[in-house]
C-alpha positions as a Markdown table, in Angstrom:
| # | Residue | x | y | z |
|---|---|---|---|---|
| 1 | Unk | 22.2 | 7.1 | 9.8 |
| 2 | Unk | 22.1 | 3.9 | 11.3 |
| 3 | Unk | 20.7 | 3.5 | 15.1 |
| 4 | Unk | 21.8 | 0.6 | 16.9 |
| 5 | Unk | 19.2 | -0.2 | 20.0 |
| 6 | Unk | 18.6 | -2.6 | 22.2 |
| 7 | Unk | 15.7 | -3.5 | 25.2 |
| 8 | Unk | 16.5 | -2.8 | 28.6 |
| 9 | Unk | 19.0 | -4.8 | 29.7 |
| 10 | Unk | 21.4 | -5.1 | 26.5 |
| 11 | Unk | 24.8 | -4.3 | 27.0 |
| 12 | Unk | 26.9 | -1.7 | 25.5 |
| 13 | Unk | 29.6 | -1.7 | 22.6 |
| 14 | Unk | 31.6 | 0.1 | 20.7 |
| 15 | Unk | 29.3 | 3.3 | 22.0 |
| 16 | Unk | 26.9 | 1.8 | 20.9 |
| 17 | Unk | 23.2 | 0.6 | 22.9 |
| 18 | Unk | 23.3 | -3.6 | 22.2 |
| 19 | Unk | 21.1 | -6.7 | 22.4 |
| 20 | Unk | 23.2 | -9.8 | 23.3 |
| 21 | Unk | 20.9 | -12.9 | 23.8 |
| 22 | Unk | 22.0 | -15.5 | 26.0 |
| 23 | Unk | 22.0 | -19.0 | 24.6 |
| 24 | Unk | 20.9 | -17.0 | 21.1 |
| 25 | Unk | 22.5 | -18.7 | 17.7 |
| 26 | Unk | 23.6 | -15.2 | 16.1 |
| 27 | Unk | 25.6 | -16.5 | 13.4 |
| 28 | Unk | 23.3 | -15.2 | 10.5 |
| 29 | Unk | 22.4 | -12.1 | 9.7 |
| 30 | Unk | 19.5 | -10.9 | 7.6 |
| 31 | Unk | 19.0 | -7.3 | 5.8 |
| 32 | Unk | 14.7 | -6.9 | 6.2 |
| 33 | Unk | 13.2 | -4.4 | 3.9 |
| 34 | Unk | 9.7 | -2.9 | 4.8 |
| 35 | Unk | 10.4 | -3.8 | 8.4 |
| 36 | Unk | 8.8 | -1.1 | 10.7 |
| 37 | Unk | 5.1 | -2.6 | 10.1 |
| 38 | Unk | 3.3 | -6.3 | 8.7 |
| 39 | Unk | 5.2 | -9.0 | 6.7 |
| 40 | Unk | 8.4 | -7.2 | 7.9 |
| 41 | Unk | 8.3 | -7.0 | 11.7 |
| 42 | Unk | 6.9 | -10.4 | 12.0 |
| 43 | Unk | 9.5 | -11.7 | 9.6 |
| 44 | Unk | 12.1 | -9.5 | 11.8 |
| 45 | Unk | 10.2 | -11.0 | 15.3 |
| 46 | Unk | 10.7 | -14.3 | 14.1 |
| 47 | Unk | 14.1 | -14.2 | 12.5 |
| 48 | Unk | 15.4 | -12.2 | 15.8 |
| 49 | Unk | 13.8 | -15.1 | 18.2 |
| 50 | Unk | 15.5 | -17.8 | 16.4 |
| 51 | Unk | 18.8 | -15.7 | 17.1 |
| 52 | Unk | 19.5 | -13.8 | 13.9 |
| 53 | Unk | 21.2 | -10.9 | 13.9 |
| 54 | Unk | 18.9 | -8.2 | 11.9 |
| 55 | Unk | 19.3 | -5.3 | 10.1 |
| 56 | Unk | 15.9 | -3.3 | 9.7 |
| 57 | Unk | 14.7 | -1.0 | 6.8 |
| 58 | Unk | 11.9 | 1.5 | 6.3 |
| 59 | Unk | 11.3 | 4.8 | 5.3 |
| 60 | Unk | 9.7 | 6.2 | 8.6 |
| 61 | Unk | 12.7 | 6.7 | 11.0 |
| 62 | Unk | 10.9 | 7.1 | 14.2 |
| 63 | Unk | 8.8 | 3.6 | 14.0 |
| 64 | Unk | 11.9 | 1.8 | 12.5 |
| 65 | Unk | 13.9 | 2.8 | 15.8 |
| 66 | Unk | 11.1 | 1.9 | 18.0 |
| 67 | Unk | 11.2 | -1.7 | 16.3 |
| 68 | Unk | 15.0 | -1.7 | 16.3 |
| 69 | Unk | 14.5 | -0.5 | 20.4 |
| 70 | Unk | 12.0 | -3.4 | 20.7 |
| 71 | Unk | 14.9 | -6.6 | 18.9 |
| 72 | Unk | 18.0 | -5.2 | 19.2 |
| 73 | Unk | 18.2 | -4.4 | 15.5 |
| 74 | Unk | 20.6 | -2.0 | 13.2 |
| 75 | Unk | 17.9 | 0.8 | 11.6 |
| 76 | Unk | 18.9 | 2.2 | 8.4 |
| 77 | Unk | 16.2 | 4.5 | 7.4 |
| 78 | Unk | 15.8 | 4.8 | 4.0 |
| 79 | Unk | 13.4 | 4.8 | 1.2 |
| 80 | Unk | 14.0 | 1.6 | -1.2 |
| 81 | Unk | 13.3 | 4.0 | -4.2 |
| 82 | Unk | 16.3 | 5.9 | -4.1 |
| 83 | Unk | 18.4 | 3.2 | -5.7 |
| 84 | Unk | 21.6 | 4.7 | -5.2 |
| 85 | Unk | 21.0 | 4.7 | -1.7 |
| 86 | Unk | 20.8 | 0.8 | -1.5 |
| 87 | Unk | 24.4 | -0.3 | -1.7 |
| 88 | Unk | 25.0 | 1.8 | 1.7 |
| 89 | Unk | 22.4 | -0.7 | 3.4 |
| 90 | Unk | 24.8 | -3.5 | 2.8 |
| 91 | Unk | 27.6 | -1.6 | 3.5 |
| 92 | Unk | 26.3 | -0.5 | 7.2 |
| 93 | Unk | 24.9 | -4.1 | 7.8 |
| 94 | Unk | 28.5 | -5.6 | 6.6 |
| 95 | Unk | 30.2 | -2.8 | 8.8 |
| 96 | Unk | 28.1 | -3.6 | 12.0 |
| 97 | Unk | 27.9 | -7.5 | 11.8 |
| 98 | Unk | 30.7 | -8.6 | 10.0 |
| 99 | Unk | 28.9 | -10.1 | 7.4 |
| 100 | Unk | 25.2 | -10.4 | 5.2 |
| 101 | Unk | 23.6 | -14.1 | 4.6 |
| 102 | Unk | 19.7 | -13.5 | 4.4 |
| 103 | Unk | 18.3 | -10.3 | 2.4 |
| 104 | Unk | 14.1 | -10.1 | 2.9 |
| 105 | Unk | 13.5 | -7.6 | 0.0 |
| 106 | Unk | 9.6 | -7.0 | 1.4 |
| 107 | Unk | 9.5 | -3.5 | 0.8 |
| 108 | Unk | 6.4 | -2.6 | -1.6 |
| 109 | Unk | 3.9 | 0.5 | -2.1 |
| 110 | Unk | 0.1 | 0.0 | -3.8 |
| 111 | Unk | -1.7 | 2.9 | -5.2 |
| 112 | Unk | -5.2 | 0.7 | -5.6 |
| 113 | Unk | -7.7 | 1.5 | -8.3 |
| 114 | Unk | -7.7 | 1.7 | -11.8 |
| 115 | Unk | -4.3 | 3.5 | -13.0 |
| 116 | Unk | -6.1 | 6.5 | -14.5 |
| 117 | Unk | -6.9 | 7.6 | -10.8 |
| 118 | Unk | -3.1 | 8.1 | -10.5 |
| 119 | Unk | -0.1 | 10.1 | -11.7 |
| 120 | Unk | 2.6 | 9.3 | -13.6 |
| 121 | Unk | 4.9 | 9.3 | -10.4 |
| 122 | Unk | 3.1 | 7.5 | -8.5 |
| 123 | Unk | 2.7 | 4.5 | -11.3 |
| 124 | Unk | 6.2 | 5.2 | -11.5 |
| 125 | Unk | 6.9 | 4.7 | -7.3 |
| 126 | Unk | 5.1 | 1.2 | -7.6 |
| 127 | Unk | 7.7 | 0.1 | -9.9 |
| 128 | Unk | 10.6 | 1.5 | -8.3 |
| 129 | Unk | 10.0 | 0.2 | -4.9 |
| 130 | Unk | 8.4 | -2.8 | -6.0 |
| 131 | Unk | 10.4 | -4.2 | -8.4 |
| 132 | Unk | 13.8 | -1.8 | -9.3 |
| 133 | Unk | 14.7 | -2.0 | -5.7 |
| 134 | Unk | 14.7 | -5.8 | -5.1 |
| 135 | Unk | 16.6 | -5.7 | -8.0 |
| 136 | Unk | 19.3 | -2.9 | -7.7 |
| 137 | Unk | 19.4 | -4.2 | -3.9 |
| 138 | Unk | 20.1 | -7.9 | -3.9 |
| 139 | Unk | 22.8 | -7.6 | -7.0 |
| 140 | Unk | 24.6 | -4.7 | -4.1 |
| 141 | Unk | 24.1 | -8.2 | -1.8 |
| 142 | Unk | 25.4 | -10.6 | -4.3 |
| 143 | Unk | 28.6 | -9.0 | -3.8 |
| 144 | Unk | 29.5 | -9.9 | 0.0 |
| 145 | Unk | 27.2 | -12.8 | 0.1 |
| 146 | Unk | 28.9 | -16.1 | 0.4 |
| 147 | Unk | 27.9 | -19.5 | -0.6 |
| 148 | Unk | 24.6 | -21.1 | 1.3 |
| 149 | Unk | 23.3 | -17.7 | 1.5 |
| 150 | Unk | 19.3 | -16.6 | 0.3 |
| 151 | Unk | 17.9 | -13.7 | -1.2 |
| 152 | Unk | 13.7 | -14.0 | -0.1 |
| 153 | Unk | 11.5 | -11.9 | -2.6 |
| 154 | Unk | 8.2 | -10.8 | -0.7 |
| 155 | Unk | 5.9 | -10.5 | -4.1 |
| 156 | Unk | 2.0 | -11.0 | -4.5 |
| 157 | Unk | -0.6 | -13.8 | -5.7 |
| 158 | Unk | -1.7 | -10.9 | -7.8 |
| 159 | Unk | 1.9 | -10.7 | -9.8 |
| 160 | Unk | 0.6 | -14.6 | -10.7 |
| 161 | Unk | -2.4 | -13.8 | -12.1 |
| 162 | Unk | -3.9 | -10.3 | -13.8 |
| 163 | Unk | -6.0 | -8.4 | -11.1 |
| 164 | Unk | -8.2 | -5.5 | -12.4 |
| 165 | Unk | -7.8 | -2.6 | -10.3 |
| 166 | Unk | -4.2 | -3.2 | -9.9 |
| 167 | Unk | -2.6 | -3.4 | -12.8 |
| 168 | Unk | 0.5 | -1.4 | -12.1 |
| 169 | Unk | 0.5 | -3.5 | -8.8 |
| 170 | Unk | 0.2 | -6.7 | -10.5 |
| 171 | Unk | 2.4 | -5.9 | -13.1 |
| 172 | Unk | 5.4 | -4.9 | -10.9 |
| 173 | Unk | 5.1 | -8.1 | -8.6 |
| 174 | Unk | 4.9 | -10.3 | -11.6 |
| 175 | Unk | 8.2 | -8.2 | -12.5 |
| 176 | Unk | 9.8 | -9.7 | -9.3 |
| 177 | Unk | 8.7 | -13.1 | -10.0 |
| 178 | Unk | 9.6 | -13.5 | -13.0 |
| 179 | Unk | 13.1 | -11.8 | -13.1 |
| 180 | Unk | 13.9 | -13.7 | -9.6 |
| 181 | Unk | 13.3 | -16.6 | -11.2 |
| 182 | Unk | 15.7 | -16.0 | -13.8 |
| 183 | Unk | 18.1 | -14.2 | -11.7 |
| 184 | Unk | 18.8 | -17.7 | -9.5 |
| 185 | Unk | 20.5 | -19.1 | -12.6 |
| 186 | Unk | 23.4 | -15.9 | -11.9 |
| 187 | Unk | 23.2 | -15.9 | -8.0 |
| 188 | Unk | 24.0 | -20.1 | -8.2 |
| 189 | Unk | 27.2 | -19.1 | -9.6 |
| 190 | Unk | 28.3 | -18.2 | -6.5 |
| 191 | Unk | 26.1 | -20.3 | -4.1 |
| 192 | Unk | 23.5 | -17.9 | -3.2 |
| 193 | Unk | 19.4 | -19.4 | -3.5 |
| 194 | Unk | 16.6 | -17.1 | -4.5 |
| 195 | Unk | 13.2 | -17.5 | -3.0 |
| 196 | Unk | 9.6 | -16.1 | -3.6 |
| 197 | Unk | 7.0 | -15.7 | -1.5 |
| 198 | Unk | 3.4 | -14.9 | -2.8 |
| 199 | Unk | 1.1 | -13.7 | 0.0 |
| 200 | Unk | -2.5 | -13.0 | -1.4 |
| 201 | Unk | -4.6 | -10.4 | 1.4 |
| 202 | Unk | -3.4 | -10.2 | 4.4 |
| 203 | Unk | -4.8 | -8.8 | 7.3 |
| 204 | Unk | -2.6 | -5.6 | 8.0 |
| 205 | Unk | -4.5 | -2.8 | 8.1 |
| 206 | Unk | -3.2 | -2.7 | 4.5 |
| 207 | Unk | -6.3 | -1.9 | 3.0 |
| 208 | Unk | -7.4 | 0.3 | 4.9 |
| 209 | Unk | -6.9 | 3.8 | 4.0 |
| 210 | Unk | -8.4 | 3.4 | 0.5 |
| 211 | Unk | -10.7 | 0.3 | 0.9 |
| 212 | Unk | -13.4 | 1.5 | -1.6 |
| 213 | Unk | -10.6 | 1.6 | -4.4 |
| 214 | Unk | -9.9 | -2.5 | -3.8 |
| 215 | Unk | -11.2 | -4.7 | -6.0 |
| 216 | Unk | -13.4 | -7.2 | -5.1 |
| 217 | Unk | -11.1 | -10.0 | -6.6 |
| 218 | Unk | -9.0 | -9.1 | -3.5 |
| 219 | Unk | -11.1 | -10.4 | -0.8 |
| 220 | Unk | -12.2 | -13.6 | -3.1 |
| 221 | Unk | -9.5 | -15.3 | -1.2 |
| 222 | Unk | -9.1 | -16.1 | 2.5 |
| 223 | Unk | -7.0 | -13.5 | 4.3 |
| 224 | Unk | -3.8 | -14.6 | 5.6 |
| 225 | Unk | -2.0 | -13.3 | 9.0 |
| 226 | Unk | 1.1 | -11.2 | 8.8 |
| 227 | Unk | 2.7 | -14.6 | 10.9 |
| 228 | Unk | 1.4 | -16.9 | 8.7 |
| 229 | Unk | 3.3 | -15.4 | 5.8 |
| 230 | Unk | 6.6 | -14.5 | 7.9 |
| 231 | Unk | 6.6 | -18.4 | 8.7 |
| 232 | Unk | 6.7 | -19.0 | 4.4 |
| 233 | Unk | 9.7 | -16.3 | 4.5 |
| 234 | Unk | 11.5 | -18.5 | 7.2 |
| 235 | Unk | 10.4 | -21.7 | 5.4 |
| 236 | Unk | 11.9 | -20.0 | 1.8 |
| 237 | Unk | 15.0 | -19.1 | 3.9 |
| 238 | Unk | 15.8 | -22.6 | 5.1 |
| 239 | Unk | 14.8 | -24.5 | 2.6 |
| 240 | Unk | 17.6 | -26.0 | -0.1 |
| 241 | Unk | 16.1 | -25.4 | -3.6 |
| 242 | Unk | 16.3 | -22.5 | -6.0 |
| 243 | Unk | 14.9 | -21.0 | -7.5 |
| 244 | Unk | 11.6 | -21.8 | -5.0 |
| 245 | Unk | 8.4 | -20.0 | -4.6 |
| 246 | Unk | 5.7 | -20.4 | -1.9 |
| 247 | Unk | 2.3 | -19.1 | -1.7 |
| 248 | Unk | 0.2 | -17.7 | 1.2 |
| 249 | Unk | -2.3 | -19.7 | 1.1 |
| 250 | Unk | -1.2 | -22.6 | -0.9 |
| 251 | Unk | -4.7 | -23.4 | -2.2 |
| 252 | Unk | -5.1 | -19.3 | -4.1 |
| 253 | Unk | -1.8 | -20.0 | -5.6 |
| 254 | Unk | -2.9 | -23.2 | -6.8 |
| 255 | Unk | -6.3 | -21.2 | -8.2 |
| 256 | Unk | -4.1 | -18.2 | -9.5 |
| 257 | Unk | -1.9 | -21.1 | -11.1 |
| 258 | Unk | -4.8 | -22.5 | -12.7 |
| 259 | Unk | -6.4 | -19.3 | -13.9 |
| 260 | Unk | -3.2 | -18.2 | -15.6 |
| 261 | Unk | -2.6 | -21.2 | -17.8 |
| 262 | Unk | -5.9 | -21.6 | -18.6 |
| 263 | Unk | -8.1 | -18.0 | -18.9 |
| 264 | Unk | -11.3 | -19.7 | -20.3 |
| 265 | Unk | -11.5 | -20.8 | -16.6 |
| 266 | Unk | -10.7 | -17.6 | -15.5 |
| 267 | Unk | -13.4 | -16.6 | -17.7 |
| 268 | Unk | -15.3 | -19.0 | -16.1 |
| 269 | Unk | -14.6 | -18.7 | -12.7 |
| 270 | Unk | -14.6 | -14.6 | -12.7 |
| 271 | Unk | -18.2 | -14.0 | -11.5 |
| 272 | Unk | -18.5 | -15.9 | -9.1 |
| 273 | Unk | -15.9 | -15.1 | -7.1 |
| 274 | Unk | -16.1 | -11.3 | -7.7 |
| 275 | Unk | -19.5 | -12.1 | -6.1 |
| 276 | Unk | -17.8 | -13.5 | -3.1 |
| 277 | Unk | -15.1 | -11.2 | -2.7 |
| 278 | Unk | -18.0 | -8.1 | -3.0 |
| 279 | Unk | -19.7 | -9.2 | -0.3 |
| 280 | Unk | -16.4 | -9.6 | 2.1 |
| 281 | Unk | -15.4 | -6.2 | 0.6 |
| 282 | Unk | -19.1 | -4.9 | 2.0 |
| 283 | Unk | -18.7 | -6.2 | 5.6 |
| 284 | Unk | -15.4 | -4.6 | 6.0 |
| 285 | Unk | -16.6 | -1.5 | 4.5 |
| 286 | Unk | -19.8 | -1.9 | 6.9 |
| 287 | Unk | -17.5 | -2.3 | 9.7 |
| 288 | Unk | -15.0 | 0.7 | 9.3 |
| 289 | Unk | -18.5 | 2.8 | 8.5 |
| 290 | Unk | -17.9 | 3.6 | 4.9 |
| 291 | Unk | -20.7 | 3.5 | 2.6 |
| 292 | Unk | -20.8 | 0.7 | -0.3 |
């Protein structure tokens, strides 16, 4: 069910607890997935500052109100996985704001370690959310978007280049890439750009729960912020060209890039920065008090 809240201070409507922001350019409206924690509520902070009108989405109902409480938000709880729940998203955020011009499909689930640790459903999970429901979702958008609007795909620097440890991961981000990258050449028909976004790690508590299981390719690279990467989602949104992708940061895309097309520098390159990324992963393990 969707919850419509709003700060202290908002006015009522239609029964309904509002946010109206003075002097605030609400002409857009933007469908978040994911947005109750990291990339999502800082992509939803942003967006909602710069006046947007936003409709939140996560699968824990009590958080997703409390963000919806905090920016004046539509919650539609929901888990992304149950694909046949997805075309009611864009329904409710059509039926509260009249219409849909930005979908964030940032929504994504890691099981981390090699994929024998893990069961066939939850392999399956890190497909479905990762890469069915960006899919089944933005072709239930396509259908009320209007010309000028964006679909923004949150993927992974590790769906650009193989990652050990992560291979269902990897391979369900690379998914998303590569099918968005297609899929712009059907959404241009009818004036709607698609956009990538390609954080590497970011600091958001992400890795926490099962930090021994992460490889130590992960922390080869420099971590980014959750604000730092929700300033790439605005940048895809207002940008002109499609299909686009940007990566977070733009020097390990550049080193993914280059280890891709060529894997004899891969090759190359691969001990030395699992050495690096080993001794981050032991200082953060060192810090939370797990043993190496």
């Amino acid at each position: 069910m969707a919850v419509r809240c709003s700060p202290p201070g908002g006015g009522q409507r239609s029964g309904s607890v509002w946010c109206e922001r003075s002097g605030a350019d609400v002409t857009r409206v933007a469908l978040i997935t994911g947005a109750s924690s990291g990339i999502g509520l800082a992509t939803a902070r942003l967006l909602r500052g710069r006046g947007y009108r936003v409709a939140l989405v996560a699968r824990s109902a009590d958080r997703l109100n409390e963000v919806a409480a905090e920016l004046g938000a539509l919650a539609l709880p929901c888990d992304v996985a149950d694909i046949d729940a997805l075309p009611d998203l864009v329904s409710a955020t059509v039926d509260e704001y009249g219409s849909l011009d930005v979908l964030v499909n940032n929504a994504g689930v890691h099981y981390r370690g090699s994929m024998l640790r893990h069961t066939p459903q939850q392999l399956a999970q890190m497909v479905m959310v990762n890469t069915a429901a960006p899919i089944a979702l933005t072709r239930a958008a396509a259908e009320v978007m209007q010309p000028g609007s964006v679909v923004v795909n949150v993927a992974s620097l590790a769906g650009k280049l193989p990652l050990a440890g992560a291979a269902t991961y990897s391979g369900s981000k690379a998914g998303v890439r590569f099918w968005a990258m297609a899929a712009a050449e059907d959404l241009a028909e009818r004036g709607i750009r698609m956009a990538t976004v390609n954080p590497g790690p970011v600091d958001t508590g992400f890795f926490d729960e099962d930090l021994e299981h992460v490889t130590p390719m992960t922390f080869s690279q420099p971590m980014s912020t959750v604000e730092q990467c929700a300033q790439a989602v605005l940048k895809a949104i207002e940008a002109d060209e499609s299909p686009m992708e940007i990566d977070v940061p733009f020097a390990s895309g550049k080193l993914a890039t280059l280890g891709y097309v060529a894997p004899p520098l891969r090759r190359i390159l691969r001990p030395a920065l699992e050495k690096r990324g080993a001794k981050v992963k032991a200082e953060l393990m060192r810090q939370k008090g797990l043993s190496g």
